[in-house]
Coordinates of C-alpha atoms and ligand atoms in Angstrom, one line a residue:
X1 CA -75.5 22.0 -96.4
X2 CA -73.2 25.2 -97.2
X3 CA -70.2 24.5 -99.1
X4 CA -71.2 21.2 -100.0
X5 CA -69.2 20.7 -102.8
X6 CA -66.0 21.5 -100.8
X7 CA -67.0 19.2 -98.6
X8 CA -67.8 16.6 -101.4
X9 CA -64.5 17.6 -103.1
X10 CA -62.5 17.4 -99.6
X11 CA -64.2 14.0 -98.9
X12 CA -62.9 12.4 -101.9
X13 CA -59.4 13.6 -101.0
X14 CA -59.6 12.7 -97.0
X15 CA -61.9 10.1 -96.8
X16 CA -62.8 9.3 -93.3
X17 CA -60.5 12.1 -92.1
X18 CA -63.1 14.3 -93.1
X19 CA -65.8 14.4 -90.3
X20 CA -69.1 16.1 -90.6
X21 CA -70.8 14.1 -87.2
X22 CA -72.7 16.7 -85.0
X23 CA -70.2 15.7 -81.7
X24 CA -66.8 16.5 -83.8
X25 CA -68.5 19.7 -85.5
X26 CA -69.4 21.2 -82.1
X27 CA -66.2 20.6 -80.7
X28 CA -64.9 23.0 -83.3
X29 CA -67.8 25.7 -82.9
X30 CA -65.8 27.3 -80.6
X31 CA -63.3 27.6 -77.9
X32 CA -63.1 28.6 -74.2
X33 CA -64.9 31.7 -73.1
X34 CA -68.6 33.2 -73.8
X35 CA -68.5 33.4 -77.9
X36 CA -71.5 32.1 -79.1
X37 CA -70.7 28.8 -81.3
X38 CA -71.1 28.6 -85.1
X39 CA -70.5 24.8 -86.6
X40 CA -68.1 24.2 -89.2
X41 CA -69.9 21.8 -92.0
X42 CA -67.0 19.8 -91.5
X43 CA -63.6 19.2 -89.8
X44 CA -61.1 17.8 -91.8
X45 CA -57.9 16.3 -89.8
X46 CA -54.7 16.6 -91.1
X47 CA -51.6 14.5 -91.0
X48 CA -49.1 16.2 -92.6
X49 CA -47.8 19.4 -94.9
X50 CA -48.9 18.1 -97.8
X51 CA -52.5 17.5 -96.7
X52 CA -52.9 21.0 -95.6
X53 CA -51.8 22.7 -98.9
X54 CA -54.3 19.9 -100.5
X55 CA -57.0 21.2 -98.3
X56 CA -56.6 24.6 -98.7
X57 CA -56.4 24.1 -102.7
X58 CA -59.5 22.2 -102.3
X59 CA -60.9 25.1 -100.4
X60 CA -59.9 27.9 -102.6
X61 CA -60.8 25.7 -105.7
X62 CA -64.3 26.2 -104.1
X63 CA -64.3 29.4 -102.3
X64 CA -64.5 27.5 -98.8
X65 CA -63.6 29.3 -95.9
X66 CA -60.9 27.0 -93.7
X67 CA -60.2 27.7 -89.6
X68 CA -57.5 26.4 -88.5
X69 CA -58.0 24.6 -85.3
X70 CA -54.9 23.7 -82.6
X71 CA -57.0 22.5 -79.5
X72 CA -59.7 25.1 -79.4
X73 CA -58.3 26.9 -75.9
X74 CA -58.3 30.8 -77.0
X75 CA -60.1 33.1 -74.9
X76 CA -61.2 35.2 -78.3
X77 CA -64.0 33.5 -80.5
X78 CA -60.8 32.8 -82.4
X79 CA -61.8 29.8 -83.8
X80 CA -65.5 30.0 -84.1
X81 CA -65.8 29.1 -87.6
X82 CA -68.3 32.2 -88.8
X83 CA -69.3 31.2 -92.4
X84 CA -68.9 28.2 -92.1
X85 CA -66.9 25.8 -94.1
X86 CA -64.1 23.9 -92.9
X87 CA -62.3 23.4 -89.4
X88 CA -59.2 22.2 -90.3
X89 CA -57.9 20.2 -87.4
X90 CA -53.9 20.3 -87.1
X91 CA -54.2 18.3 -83.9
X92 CA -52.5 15.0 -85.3
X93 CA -49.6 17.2 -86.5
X94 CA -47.7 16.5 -83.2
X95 CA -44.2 15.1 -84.5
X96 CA -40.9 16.5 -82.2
X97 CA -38.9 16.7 -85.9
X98 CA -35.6 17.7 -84.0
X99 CA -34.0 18.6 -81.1
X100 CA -30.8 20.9 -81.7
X101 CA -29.2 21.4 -77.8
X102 CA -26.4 22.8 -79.0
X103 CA -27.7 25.2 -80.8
X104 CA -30.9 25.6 -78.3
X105 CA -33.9 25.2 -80.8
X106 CA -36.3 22.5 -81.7
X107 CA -38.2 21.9 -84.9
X108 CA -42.1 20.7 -83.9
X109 CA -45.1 20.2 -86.1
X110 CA -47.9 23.0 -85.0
X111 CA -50.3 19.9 -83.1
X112 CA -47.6 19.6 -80.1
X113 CA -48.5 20.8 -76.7
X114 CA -46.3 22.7 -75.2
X115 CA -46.5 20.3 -71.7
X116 CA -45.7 17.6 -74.0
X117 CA -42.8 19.4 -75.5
X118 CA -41.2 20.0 -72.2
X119 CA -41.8 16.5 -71.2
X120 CA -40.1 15.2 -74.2
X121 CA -37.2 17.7 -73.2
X122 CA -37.0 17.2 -69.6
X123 CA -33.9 14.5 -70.2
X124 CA -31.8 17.4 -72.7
X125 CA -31.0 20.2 -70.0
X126 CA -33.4 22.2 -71.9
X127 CA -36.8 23.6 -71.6
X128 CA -39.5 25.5 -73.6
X129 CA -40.6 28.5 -71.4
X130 CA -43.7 29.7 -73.3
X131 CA -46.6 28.6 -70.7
X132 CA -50.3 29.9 -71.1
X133 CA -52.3 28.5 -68.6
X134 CA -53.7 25.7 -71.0
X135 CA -52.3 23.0 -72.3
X136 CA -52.6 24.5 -76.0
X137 CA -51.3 23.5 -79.1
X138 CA -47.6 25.3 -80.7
X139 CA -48.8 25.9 -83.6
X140 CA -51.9 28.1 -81.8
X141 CA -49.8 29.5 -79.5
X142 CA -47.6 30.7 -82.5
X143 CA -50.7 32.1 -84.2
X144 CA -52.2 34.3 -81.3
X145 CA -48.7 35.2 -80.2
X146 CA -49.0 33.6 -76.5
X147 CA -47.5 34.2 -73.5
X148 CA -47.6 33.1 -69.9
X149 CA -45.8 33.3 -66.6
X150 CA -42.4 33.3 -67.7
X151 CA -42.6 35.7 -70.4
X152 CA -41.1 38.7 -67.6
X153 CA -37.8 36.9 -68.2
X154 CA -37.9 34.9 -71.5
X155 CA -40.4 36.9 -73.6
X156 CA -43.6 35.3 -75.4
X157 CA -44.1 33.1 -78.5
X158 CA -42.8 36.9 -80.5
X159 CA -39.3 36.3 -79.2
X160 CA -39.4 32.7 -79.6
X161 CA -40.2 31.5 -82.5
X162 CA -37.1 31.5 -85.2
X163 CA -38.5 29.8 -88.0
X164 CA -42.2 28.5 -89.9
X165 CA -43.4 26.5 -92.7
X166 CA -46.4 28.0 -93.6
X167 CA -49.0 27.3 -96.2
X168 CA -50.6 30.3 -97.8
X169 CA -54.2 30.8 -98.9
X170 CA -53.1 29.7 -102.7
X171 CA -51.8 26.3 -101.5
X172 CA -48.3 27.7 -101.9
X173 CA -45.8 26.4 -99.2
X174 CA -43.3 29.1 -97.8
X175 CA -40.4 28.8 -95.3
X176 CA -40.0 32.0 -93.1
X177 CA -36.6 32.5 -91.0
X178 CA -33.6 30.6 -90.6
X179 CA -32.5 28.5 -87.4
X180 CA -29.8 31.5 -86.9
X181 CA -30.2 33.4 -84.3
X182 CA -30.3 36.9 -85.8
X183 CA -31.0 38.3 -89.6
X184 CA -30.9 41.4 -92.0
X185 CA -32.5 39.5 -94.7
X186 CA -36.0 41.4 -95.8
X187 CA -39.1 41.7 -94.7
X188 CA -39.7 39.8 -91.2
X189 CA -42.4 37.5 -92.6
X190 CA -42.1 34.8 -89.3
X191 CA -42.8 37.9 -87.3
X192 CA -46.1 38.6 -89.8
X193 CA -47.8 34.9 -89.0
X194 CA -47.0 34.8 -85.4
X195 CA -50.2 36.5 -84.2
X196 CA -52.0 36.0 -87.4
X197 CA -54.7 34.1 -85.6
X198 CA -54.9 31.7 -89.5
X199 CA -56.1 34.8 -91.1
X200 CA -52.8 34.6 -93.2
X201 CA -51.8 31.1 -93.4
X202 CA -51.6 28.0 -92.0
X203 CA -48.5 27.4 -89.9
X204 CA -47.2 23.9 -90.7
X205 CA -43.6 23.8 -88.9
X206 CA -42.6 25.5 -86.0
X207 CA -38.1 26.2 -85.0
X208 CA -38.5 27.1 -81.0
X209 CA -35.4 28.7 -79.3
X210 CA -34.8 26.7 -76.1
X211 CA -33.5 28.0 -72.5
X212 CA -31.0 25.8 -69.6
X213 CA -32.6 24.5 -67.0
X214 CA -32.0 26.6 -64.7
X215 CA -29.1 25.5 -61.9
X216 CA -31.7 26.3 -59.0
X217 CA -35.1 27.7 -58.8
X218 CA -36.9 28.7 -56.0
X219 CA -41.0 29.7 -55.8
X220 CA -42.7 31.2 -53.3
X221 CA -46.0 33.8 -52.0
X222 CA -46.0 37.2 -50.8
X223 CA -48.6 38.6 -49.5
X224 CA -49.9 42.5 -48.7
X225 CA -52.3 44.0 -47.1
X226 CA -53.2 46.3 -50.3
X227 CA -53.0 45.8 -53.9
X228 CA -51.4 49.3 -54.1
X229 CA -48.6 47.8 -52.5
X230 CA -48.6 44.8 -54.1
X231 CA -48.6 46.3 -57.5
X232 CA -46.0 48.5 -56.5
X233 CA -43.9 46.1 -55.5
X234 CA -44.5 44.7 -58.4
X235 CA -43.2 47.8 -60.2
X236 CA -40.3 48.3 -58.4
X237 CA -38.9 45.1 -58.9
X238 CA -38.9 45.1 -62.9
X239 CA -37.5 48.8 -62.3
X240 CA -34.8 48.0 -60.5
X241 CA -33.9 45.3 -62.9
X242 CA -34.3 42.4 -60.7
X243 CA -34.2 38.9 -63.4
X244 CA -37.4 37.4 -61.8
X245 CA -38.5 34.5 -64.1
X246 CA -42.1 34.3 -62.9
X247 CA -44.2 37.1 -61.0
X248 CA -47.9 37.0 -60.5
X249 CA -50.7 39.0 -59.2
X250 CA -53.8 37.3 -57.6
X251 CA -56.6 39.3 -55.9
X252 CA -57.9 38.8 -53.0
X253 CA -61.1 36.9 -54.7
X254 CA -59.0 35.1 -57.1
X255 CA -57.3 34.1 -54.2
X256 CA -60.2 32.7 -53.0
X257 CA -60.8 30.4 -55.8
X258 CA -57.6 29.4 -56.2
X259 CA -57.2 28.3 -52.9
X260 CA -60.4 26.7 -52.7
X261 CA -60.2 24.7 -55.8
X262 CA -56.4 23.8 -55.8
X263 CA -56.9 23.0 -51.7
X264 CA -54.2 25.3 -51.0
X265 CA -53.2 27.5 -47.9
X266 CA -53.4 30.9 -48.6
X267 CA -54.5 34.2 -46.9
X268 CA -56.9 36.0 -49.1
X269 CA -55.4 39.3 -49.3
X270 CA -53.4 40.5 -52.2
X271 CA -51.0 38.0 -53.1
X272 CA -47.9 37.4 -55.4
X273 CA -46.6 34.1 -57.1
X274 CA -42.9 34.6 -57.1
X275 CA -39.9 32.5 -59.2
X276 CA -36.5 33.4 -59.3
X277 CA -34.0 31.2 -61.6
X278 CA -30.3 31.0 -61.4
X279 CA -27.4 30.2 -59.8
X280 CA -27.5 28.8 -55.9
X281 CA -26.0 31.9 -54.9
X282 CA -27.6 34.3 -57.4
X283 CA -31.1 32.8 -56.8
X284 CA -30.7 33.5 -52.9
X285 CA -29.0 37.3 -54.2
X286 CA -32.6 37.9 -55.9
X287 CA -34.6 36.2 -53.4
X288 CA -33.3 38.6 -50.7
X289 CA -33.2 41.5 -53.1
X290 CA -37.3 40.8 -53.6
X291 CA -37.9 40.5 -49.7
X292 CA -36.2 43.8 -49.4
X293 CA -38.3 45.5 -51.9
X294 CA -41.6 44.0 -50.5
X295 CA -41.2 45.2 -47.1
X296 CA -40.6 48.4 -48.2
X297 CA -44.6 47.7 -49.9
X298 CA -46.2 46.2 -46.8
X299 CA -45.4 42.5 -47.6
X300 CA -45.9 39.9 -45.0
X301 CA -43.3 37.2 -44.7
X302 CA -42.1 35.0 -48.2
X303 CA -43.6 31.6 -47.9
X304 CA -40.9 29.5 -50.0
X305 CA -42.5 26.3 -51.7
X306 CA -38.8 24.8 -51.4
X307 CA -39.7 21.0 -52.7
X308 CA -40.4 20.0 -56.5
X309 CA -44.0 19.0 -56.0
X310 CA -45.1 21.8 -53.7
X311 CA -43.1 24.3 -56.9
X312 CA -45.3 22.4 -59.4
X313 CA -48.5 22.6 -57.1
X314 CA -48.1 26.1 -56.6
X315 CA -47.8 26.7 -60.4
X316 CA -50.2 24.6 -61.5
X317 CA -52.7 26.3 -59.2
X318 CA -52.1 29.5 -60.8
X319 CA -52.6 27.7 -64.0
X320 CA -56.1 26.5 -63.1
X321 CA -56.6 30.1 -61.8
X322 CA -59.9 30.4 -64.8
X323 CA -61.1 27.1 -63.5
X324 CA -61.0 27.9 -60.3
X325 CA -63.1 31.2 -61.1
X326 CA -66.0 29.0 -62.5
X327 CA -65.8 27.1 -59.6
X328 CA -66.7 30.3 -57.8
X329 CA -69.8 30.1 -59.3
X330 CA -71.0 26.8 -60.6
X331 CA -72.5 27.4 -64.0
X332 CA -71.1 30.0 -65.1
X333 CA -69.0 30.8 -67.8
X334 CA -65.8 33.5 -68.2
X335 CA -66.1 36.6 -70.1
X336 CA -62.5 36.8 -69.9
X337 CA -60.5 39.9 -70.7
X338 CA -57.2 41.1 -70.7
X339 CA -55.0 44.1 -70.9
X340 CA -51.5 45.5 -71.0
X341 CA -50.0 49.0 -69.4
X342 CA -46.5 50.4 -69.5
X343 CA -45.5 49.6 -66.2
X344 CA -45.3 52.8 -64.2
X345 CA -49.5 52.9 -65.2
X346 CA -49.8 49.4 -63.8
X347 CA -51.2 49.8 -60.3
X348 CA -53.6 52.7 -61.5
X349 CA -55.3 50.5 -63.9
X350 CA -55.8 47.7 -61.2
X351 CA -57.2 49.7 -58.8
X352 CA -59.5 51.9 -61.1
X353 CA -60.4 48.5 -62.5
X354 CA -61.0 47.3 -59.1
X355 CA -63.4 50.2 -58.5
X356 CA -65.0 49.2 -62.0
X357 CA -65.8 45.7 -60.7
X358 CA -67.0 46.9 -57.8
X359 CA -69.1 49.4 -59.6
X360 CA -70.8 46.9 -62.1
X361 CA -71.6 44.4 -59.1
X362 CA -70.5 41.3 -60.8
X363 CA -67.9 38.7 -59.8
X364 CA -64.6 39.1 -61.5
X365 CA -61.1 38.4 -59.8
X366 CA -57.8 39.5 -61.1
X367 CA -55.0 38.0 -62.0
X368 CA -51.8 39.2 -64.3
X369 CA -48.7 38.5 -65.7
X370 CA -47.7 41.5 -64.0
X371 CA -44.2 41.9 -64.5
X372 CA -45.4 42.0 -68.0
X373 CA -48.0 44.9 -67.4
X374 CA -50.7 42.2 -68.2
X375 CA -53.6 41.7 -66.3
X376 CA -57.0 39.5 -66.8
X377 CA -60.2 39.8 -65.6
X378 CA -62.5 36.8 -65.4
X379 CA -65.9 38.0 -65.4
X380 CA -68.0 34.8 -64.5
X381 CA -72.0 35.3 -65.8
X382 CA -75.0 33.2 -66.6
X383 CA -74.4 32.9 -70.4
X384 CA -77.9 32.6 -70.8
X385 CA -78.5 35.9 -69.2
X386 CA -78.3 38.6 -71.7
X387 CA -78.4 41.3 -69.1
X388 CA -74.9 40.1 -67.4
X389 CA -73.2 39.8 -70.9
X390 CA -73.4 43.7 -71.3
X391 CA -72.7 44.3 -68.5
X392 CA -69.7 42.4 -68.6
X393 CA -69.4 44.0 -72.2
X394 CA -69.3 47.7 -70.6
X395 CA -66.6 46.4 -68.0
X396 CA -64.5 45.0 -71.0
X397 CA -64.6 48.0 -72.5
X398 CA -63.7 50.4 -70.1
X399 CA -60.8 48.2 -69.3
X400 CA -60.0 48.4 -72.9
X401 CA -60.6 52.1 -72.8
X402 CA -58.5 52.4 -70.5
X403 CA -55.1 50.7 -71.4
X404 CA -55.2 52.8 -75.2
X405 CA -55.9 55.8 -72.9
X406 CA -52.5 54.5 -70.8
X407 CA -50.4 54.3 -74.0
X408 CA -51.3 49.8 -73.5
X409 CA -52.7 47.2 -75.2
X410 CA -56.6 46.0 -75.8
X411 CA -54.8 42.5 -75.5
X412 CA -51.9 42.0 -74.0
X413 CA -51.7 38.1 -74.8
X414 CA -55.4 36.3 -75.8
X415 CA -55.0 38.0 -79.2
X416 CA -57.9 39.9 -81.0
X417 CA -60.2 37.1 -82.1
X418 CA -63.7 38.4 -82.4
X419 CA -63.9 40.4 -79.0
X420 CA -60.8 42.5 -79.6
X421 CA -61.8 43.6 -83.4
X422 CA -63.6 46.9 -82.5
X423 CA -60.9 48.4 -80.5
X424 CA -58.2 47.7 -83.9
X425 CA -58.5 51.0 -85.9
X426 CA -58.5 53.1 -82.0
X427 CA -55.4 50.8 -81.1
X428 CA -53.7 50.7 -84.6
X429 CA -54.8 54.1 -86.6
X430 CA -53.6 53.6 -90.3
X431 CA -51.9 50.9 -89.8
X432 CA -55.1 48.9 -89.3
X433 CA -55.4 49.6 -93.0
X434 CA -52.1 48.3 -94.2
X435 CA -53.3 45.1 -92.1
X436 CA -56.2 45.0 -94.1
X437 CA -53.6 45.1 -97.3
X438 CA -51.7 42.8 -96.2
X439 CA -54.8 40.5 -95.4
X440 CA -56.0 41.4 -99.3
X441 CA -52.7 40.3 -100.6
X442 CA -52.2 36.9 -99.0
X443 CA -55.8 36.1 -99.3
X444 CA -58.1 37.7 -101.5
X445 CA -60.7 35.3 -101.6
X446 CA -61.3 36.0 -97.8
X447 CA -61.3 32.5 -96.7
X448 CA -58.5 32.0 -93.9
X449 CA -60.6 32.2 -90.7
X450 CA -63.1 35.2 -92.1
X451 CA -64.1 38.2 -89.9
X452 CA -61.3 38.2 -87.4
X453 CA -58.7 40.3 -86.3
X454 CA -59.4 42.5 -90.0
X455 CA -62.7 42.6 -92.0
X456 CA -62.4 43.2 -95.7
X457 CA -65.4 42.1 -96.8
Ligands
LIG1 C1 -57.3 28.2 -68.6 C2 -56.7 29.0 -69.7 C3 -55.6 29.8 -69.4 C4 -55.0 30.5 -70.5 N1 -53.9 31.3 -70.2 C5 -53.3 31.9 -71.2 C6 -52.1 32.7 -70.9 O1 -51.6 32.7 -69.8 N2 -51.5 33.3 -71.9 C7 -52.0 33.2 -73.2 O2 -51.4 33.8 -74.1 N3 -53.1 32.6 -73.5 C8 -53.8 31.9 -72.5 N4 -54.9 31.2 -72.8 C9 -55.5 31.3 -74.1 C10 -55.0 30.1 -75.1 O3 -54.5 29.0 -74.3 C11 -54.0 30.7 -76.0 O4 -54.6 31.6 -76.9 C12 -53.3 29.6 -76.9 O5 -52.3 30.2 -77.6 C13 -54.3 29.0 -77.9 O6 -53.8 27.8 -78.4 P1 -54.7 26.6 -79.0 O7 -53.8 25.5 -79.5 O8 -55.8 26.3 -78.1 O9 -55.2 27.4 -80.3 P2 -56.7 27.4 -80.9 O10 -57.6 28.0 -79.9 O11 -57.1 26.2 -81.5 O12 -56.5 28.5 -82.0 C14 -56.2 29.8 -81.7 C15 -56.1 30.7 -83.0 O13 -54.9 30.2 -83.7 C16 -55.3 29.7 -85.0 N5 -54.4 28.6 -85.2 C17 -54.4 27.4 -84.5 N6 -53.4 26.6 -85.0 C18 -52.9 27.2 -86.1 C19 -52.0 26.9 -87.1 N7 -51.3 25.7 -87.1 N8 -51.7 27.8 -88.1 C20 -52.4 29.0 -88.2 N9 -53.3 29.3 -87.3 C21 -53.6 28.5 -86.3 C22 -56.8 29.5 -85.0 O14 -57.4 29.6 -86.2 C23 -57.2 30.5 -84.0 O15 -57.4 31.8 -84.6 C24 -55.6 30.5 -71.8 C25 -56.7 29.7 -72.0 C26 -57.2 28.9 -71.0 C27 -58.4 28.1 -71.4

């Protein structure tokens, strides 16, 4: 075994929470998406702050690389544990530490989900809007900088987060931010980790801003007889300054699957998921507002999902939307990408990257965050075919290509991983070096989650 006297060492310290079985070790040899798994030589599950600074001194002791591991839902390779060494699980981390309403934050350990944190809210007034599609783990989302539906009108893990505990490569614990709302005070070190995919710490404590429930919401589908029109819809509305809380863009295939494998009604043409939040009166204001703009786009009559459960149907069918793509085709696996335009560019790079699809033959619906200029493309193949991965390589890229071309994003929300890495110096220019020295200076050994998002050695 690699690393084995790590492993020995780490062991001693975490007796049987220190698991080298093949079952557990696979889990943590990757996460969702194509990335072809590597196995950890163990998985070490911690319980508290404490025992993540032990491990990591354990690990740099040793020269041990350590990946840390929320629940293993990133789209990226992010977690596939390349050298080997340790997956350090932060799963059982999942203490609520305290709720603040009037202030509007919450302290969490990085193992709660954020489901779980809004169940545990539902009774405060308050919620936690930050929702990607999986059930994934704070302390993940925090370190690939998530988003989700809601993120048009209450921003992504980036806006927030207020506050970490983090534990740095030397075993050193550091507290970034302050539960104010605003500071002056130095370098913006909480904004450093969030998006550091555990290449430059392990977060250990997470202070959330909270949101009201809103006084009325109301959810409904639009559909149009082109994506054009959808898309500039789409457009038009975050133009004209319209609050919505949630708009989404399904094509006509992923409307397909999603109706299929949610058992919902729905034409398969061009489609958006709308929510607007608010007052009674100012929900109705925006709801109107939207149906004028979409006419003026081609849209057909707003179907309103007016009760609770046919809201949280609708929502959680659009948050199945990848699993309902491999249920397009039963075997297959997602080589899922996504992007992010400046708005105005938005319906160009849909359509080109319609004609792209069409081009390459291959089965891969659209949906997006599109209020966000964020789109994904779920390109299902045969993982055992190694023709269809490059294909599906070449239509990655030219999407890719295509959004730095735009003035965008290689990665509007799934983070760089290993699939985003080769587009960083093209995206950053310089400044991919001064990641690289920053990466150097936090952890020279190399041993936070090695060979993603920078390479130094
Ligand atoms: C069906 C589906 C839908 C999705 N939809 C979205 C979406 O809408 N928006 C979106 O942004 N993403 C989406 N994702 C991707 C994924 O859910 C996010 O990337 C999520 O933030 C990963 O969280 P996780 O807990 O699974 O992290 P993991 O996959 O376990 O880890 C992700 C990265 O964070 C690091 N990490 C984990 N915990 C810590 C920690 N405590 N400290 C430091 N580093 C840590 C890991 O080393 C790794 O690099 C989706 C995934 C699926 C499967």
């Amino acid at each position: 075994m690699a690393h084995e006297a790590a492993i020995a060492a780490l062991s001693a310290a975490f007796g049987d929470q220190c698991v080298t079985t093949d079952a557990v070790r696979d889990h943590h040899a990757r996460g969702e998406a194509h990335h072809t798994p590597v196995r950890p030589d163990a998985v070490v599950f911690v319980t508290s702050t404490e025992e993540v600074a032990k491990a990591m001194q354990i690990c740099s002791a040793h020269g041990c690389p350590i990946v840390p591991f929320g629940v293993g839902t990133s789209m990226e390779g992010h977690v596939v544990p390349l050298r080997g060494g340790v997956s350090l699980d932060l799963s059982k981390m999942d203490k609520i530490l305290s709720v603040h309403p009037e202030d509007l934050d919450v302290v969490v350990q990085p193992g709660v989900t954020r489901r779980r944190l809004n169940e545990e809210l539902r009774d405060t007034g308050l919620f936690f809007p930050v929702d990607p599609g999986a059930d994934a783990s704070i302390g993940g989302m925090t370190a690939t900088r998530a988003s989700g539906t809601n993120a048009v009108r209450y921003g992504t893990m980036r806006e927030c987060v207020l506050a970490l505990e983090v534990v740095l490569a030397d075993g050193r614990v550091i507290r970034t931010g302050t539960r104010a709302r605003k500071s002056s005070a130095g370098y913006d070190l909480t904004k450093l980790m969030i998006g550091s995919e555990g290449t430059l710490g392990i977060i250990t404590e997470i202070t959330l801003r909270l949101f009201g429930q809103p006084e009325a919401v109301s959810s409904g589908v639009c559909t149009f007889d082109s994506i054009e029109g959808a898309v500039d819809a789409v457009i038009m509305t975050i133009q004209s300054g319209l609050p919505v809380a949630r708009i989404e863009f399904l094509d006509e295939l992923q409307v397909r699957a999603v109706a299929a494998y949610s058992k919902l009604d729905l034409a398969e043409k061009p489609t958006l998921f709308l929510e607007f939040h608010g007052t009674d009166a100012g929900v109705a204001e925006q709801s109107e507002r939207f149906g004028e703009i979409a006419a003026e786009f081609g849209g057909g009559a707003f179907e309103w999902a007016t009760k609770t459960e046919d809201r949280n149907r609708l929502w959680r069918a659009r948050h199945d939307a990848y699993y309902a793509c491999r249920a397009l085709r039963p075997g297959s696996q997602g080589y899922i990408t996504d992007a992010c335009v400046p708005i105005s560019r938005l319906a160009e790079a849909i359509l080109e990257t319609k004609k792209d699809i069409a081009d390459s033959g291959m089965i891969a619906p659209i949906v997006g965050h599109v209020g966000d200029g964020n789109f994904h493309l779920a390109i299902m193949i045969d993982p055992e075919d190694a023709g269809e991965l490059k294909a599906a390589e070449a239509l990655a890229h030219r999407i890719a290509e295509r959004a730095l071309e735009m003035g965008g994003t290689v990665t509007g929300e799934h983070g760089v991983g290993l699939g985003k890495m080769k587009y960083m110096e093209a995206e950053h220019g310089d400044g991919y070096s001064v990641m690289a020295d920053i990466k150097r200076a936090l952890d020279p050994q190399n041993l936070l989650n090695p060979g993603k998002v920078v390479q130094i050695n």
